[in-house]
């Protein structure tokens, strides 16, 4: 079992729709969780992080965490073509040991 | 701060040659990570350092790979001898101490072994 699993996609949504990205992790002791966005040929950049159960909102982005189910998700509201990228889920297991999922490729069609 | 700086940006080498990738982390960051990214395997953690000390190198694929951090502002990842299956993008990242601190990535080195 991989430490961090994501649906590789591709996920395609129309412009203005909600994109839902999911991630599960295997280590119950994991402390904090991150969503990164990576454009083709570029390096990953942080969108947001979450460490408490529940929802965390930042603009059009909402991260959701359920530690009991070992599940993290990212919702993107009012999706824009510029949101087209690969989204990486990252888990800080402990001691800053940061592990990434393989990423979900999102395409937002105008 | 200029961010995490990696060199070279691109490297093409012949099988069997030694390859050295370099990284300068963000000043003041306690942690430095080396990742490898391929289409097949995604972003894999190879090794990470805390205050220049290697903490976990279990991701290093085999003995051909080695990493050093002689001081707080410089790290190298060496592959000797290189093989075509080592072709990938290698990222260096750094972060501050703490569970909720993000990792900042360099621009990556695209390695091609022919």
Short mmCIF file of C-alpha atoms in Angstrom, two decimals:
data_model
loop_
_atom_site.label_atom_id
_atom_site.label_comp_id
_atom_site.label_asym_id
_atom_site.label_seq_id
_atom_site.Cartn_x
_atom_site.Cartn_y
_atom_site.Cartn_z
CA UNK A 1 0.00 0.00 0.00
CA UNK A 2 1.33 3.41 -0.96
CA UNK A 3 1.73 5.90 1.84
CA UNK A 4 -0.30 8.56 0.02
CA UNK A 5 -2.77 7.60 -2.67
CA UNK A 6 -4.56 9.77 -5.16
CA UNK A 7 -6.69 9.09 -8.18
CA UNK A 8 -4.34 9.84 -11.06
CA UNK A 9 -7.14 11.14 -13.26
CA UNK A 10 -7.28 12.85 -15.55
CA UNK A 11 -10.20 14.71 -14.07
CA UNK A 12 -12.02 16.98 -16.47
CA UNK A 13 -14.57 19.59 -15.41
CA UNK A 14 -16.24 22.45 -17.27
CA UNK A 15 -15.38 26.03 -16.41
CA UNK A 16 -17.36 27.26 -13.42
CA UNK A 17 -17.95 23.78 -11.99
CA UNK A 18 -16.63 22.33 -8.72
CA UNK A 19 -13.59 20.11 -8.98
CA UNK A 20 -13.18 17.51 -6.23
CA UNK A 21 -9.80 15.93 -5.59
CA UNK A 22 -9.28 13.10 -3.12
CA UNK A 23 -6.40 11.64 -1.17
CA UNK A 24 -5.97 8.84 1.37
CA UNK A 25 -2.98 8.13 3.56
CA UNK A 26 -1.78 5.07 5.42
CA UNK A 27 0.02 6.40 8.51
CA UNK A 28 -2.47 7.18 11.29
CA UNK A 29 0.18 9.20 13.08
CA UNK A 30 0.36 11.75 10.27
CA UNK A 31 0.12 15.24 11.59
CA UNK A 32 -0.53 17.70 8.80
CA UNK A 33 -1.66 17.66 5.23
CA UNK A 34 -0.89 19.81 2.24
CA UNK A 35 -2.18 20.42 -1.25
CA UNK A 36 0.30 21.49 -3.90
CA UNK A 37 -0.35 22.54 -7.46
CA UNK A 38 2.13 21.74 -10.20
CA UNK A 39 1.90 23.20 -13.68
CA UNK A 40 3.51 21.24 -16.48
CA UNK A 41 7.27 21.66 -16.42
CA UNK A 42 7.20 23.63 -13.18
CA UNK A 43 7.87 22.85 -9.55
CA UNK A 44 5.12 22.19 -6.99
CA UNK A 45 3.74 25.18 -5.13
CA UNK A 46 1.62 25.18 -2.00
CA UNK A 47 -2.09 25.90 -2.23
CA UNK A 48 -3.06 25.26 1.38
CA UNK A 49 -2.54 23.02 4.38
CA UNK A 50 -4.83 21.57 7.04
CA UNK A 51 -4.15 19.79 10.31
CA UNK A 52 -7.51 19.71 12.14
CA UNK A 53 -10.53 17.63 11.26
CA UNK A 54 -13.13 19.50 9.28
CA UNK A 55 -13.04 22.10 6.56
CA UNK A 56 -10.65 24.92 5.84
CA UNK A 57 -11.52 27.52 3.23
CA UNK A 58 -9.23 29.86 1.33
CA UNK A 59 -10.88 31.73 -1.49
CA UNK A 60 -12.15 29.27 -4.08
CA UNK A 61 -10.34 26.38 -2.37
CA UNK A 62 -11.61 24.23 0.49
CA UNK A 63 -9.58 21.49 2.11
CA UNK A 64 -11.37 18.79 4.07
CA UNK A 65 -9.76 16.42 6.56
CA UNK A 66 -11.13 13.30 8.20
CA UNK A 67 -8.44 11.67 10.31
CA UNK A 68 -10.65 8.75 11.34
CA UNK A 69 -11.05 7.80 7.69
CA UNK A 70 -7.51 8.91 6.80
CA UNK A 71 -8.91 11.01 4.04
CA UNK A 72 -8.13 14.46 2.70
CA UNK A 73 -9.86 16.28 -0.11
CA UNK A 74 -9.60 19.54 -2.02
CA UNK A 75 -12.57 21.29 -3.55
CA UNK A 76 -12.09 23.97 -6.16
CA UNK A 77 -15.17 26.10 -6.69
CA UNK A 78 -15.85 28.10 -9.85
CA UNK A 79 -13.06 26.24 -11.65
CA UNK A 80 -11.08 28.25 -14.16
CA UNK A 81 -8.96 27.10 -17.11
CA UNK A 82 -5.95 28.44 -15.18
CA UNK A 83 -6.64 25.79 -12.53
CA UNK A 84 -5.64 23.11 -15.04
CA UNK A 85 -2.63 21.44 -13.43
CA UNK A 86 -1.59 18.42 -11.44
CA UNK A 87 -2.61 18.54 -7.79
CA UNK A 88 -0.37 16.79 -5.30
CA UNK A 89 -1.47 15.69 -1.87
CA UNK A 90 1.33 15.71 0.72
CA UNK A 91 1.36 14.27 4.21
CA UNK A 92 3.70 15.28 6.99
CA UNK A 93 4.07 11.98 8.81
CA UNK A 94 6.10 13.34 11.68
CA UNK A 95 9.40 15.08 12.15
CA UNK A 96 8.88 16.95 8.89
CA UNK A 97 8.91 13.68 6.92
CA UNK A 98 6.88 14.89 3.93
CA UNK A 99 5.45 12.28 1.53
CA UNK A 100 3.60 12.99 -1.67
CA UNK A 101 0.94 11.24 -3.68
CA UNK A 102 1.41 10.72 -7.39
CA UNK A 103 -0.94 13.60 -8.17
CA UNK A 104 -4.26 14.08 -9.94
CA UNK A 105 -4.25 15.83 -13.31
CA UNK A 106 -7.10 18.33 -13.58
CA UNK A 107 -8.30 19.86 -16.82
CA UNK A 108 -10.82 22.70 -16.75
CA UNK A 109 -12.49 23.12 -20.13
CA UNK A 110 -13.67 26.57 -21.20
CA UNK B 1 15.45 35.45 -0.67
CA UNK B 2 15.96 33.84 -4.07
CA UNK B 3 14.30 30.63 -3.00
CA UNK B 4 15.72 27.15 -3.37
CA UNK B 5 18.34 27.12 -6.10
CA UNK B 6 19.20 23.99 -8.02
CA UNK B 7 21.83 23.41 -10.66
CA UNK B 8 22.07 22.43 -13.37
CA UNK B 9 18.53 22.87 -14.76
CA UNK B 10 19.12 20.23 -17.39
CA UNK B 11 21.69 17.46 -17.58
CA UNK B 12 22.22 14.97 -20.37
CA UNK B 13 24.81 12.32 -19.74
CA UNK B 14 25.87 8.96 -21.02
CA UNK B 15 25.20 5.77 -19.17
CA UNK B 16 28.00 4.97 -16.74
CA UNK B 17 28.98 8.59 -16.12
CA UNK B 18 28.88 10.27 -12.75
CA UNK B 19 26.23 12.93 -12.24
CA UNK B 20 26.18 15.51 -9.47
CA UNK B 21 23.12 17.62 -8.73
CA UNK B 22 23.39 20.66 -6.51
CA UNK B 23 21.05 22.51 -4.21
CA UNK B 24 21.13 25.67 -2.15
CA UNK B 25 18.24 25.77 0.33
CA UNK B 26 16.51 28.88 1.60
CA UNK B 27 18.62 30.52 4.27
CA UNK B 28 17.50 29.57 7.77
CA UNK B 29 15.59 26.48 6.77
CA UNK B 30 16.32 23.46 8.96
CA UNK B 31 15.20 20.74 6.59
CA UNK B 32 16.33 19.80 3.11
CA UNK B 33 14.65 17.20 0.93
CA UNK B 34 15.63 15.47 -2.30
CA UNK B 35 12.75 14.17 -4.42
CA UNK B 36 12.64 12.37 -7.75
CA UNK B 37 9.64 12.74 -10.06
CA UNK B 38 8.68 10.44 -12.92
CA UNK B 39 5.41 9.85 -14.71
CA UNK B 40 5.30 6.27 -13.48
CA UNK B 41 6.15 6.79 -9.81
CA UNK B 42 5.20 10.37 -9.10
CA UNK B 43 7.16 12.42 -6.55
CA UNK B 44 9.32 10.12 -4.43
CA UNK B 45 11.25 11.20 -1.35
CA UNK B 46 14.84 10.04 -1.71
CA UNK B 47 16.44 11.48 1.42
CA UNK B 48 16.04 14.35 3.83
CA UNK B 49 18.34 16.20 6.18
CA UNK B 50 17.74 18.05 9.42
CA UNK B 51 20.43 20.57 10.37
CA UNK B 52 22.78 18.97 7.81
CA UNK B 53 22.31 15.46 9.24
CA UNK B 54 20.66 12.78 7.08
CA UNK B 55 17.51 11.61 8.85
CA UNK B 56 15.98 9.12 6.45
CA UNK B 57 17.63 7.79 3.30
CA UNK B 58 15.35 4.80 2.88
CA UNK B 59 14.09 6.24 -0.40
CA UNK B 60 17.50 6.17 -2.04
CA UNK B 61 17.06 3.54 -4.76
CA UNK B 62 20.43 1.85 -4.47
CA UNK B 63 24.06 2.32 -3.60
CA UNK B 64 24.68 4.22 -6.81
CA UNK B 65 22.93 7.17 -5.18
CA UNK B 66 24.52 9.24 -2.45
CA UNK B 67 23.72 12.62 -0.90
CA UNK B 68 25.68 14.98 1.25
CA UNK B 69 25.06 18.22 3.07
CA UNK B 70 28.43 19.59 4.14
CA UNK B 71 26.92 22.83 5.47
CA UNK B 72 23.59 24.56 5.92
CA UNK B 73 23.67 26.23 2.52
CA UNK B 74 24.66 23.41 0.19
CA UNK B 75 23.70 19.84 -0.66
CA UNK B 76 24.59 17.43 -3.45
CA UNK B 77 22.97 14.34 -4.86
CA UNK B 78 25.37 12.10 -6.75
CA UNK B 79 24.64 9.18 -9.03
CA UNK B 80 27.59 6.98 -9.92
CA UNK B 81 27.37 5.21 -12.31
CA UNK B 82 24.25 6.61 -13.94
CA UNK B 83 21.76 4.43 -15.81
CA UNK B 84 18.96 5.28 -18.28
CA UNK B 85 16.33 4.41 -15.65
CA UNK B 86 17.66 7.27 -13.52
CA UNK B 87 16.21 9.72 -16.03
CA UNK B 88 13.75 11.91 -14.14
CA UNK B 89 13.27 15.38 -12.69
CA UNK B 90 15.08 15.75 -9.39
CA UNK B 91 13.72 18.35 -6.99
CA UNK B 92 15.33 19.80 -3.93
CA UNK B 93 13.08 21.38 -1.31
CA UNK B 94 13.62 23.03 2.06
CA UNK B 95 11.46 23.89 5.02
CA UNK B 96 11.53 25.30 8.50
CA UNK B 97 11.11 23.19 11.61
CA UNK B 98 7.51 22.40 12.42
CA UNK B 99 4.62 20.22 11.40
CA UNK B 100 2.67 22.87 9.58
CA UNK B 101 5.45 24.40 7.58
CA UNK B 102 5.43 23.99 3.85
CA UNK B 103 8.26 22.67 1.73
CA UNK B 104 9.56 25.16 -0.83
CA UNK B 105 10.78 23.59 -4.04
CA UNK B 106 13.59 24.47 -6.37
CA UNK B 107 13.03 24.53 -10.12
CA UNK B 108 14.30 20.99 -10.48
CA UNK B 109 17.00 19.32 -12.54
CA UNK B 110 15.85 17.36 -15.55
CA UNK B 111 18.26 14.46 -15.90
CA UNK B 112 18.46 12.41 -19.07
CA UNK B 113 20.78 9.41 -19.17
CA UNK B 114 21.32 8.04 -22.68
#
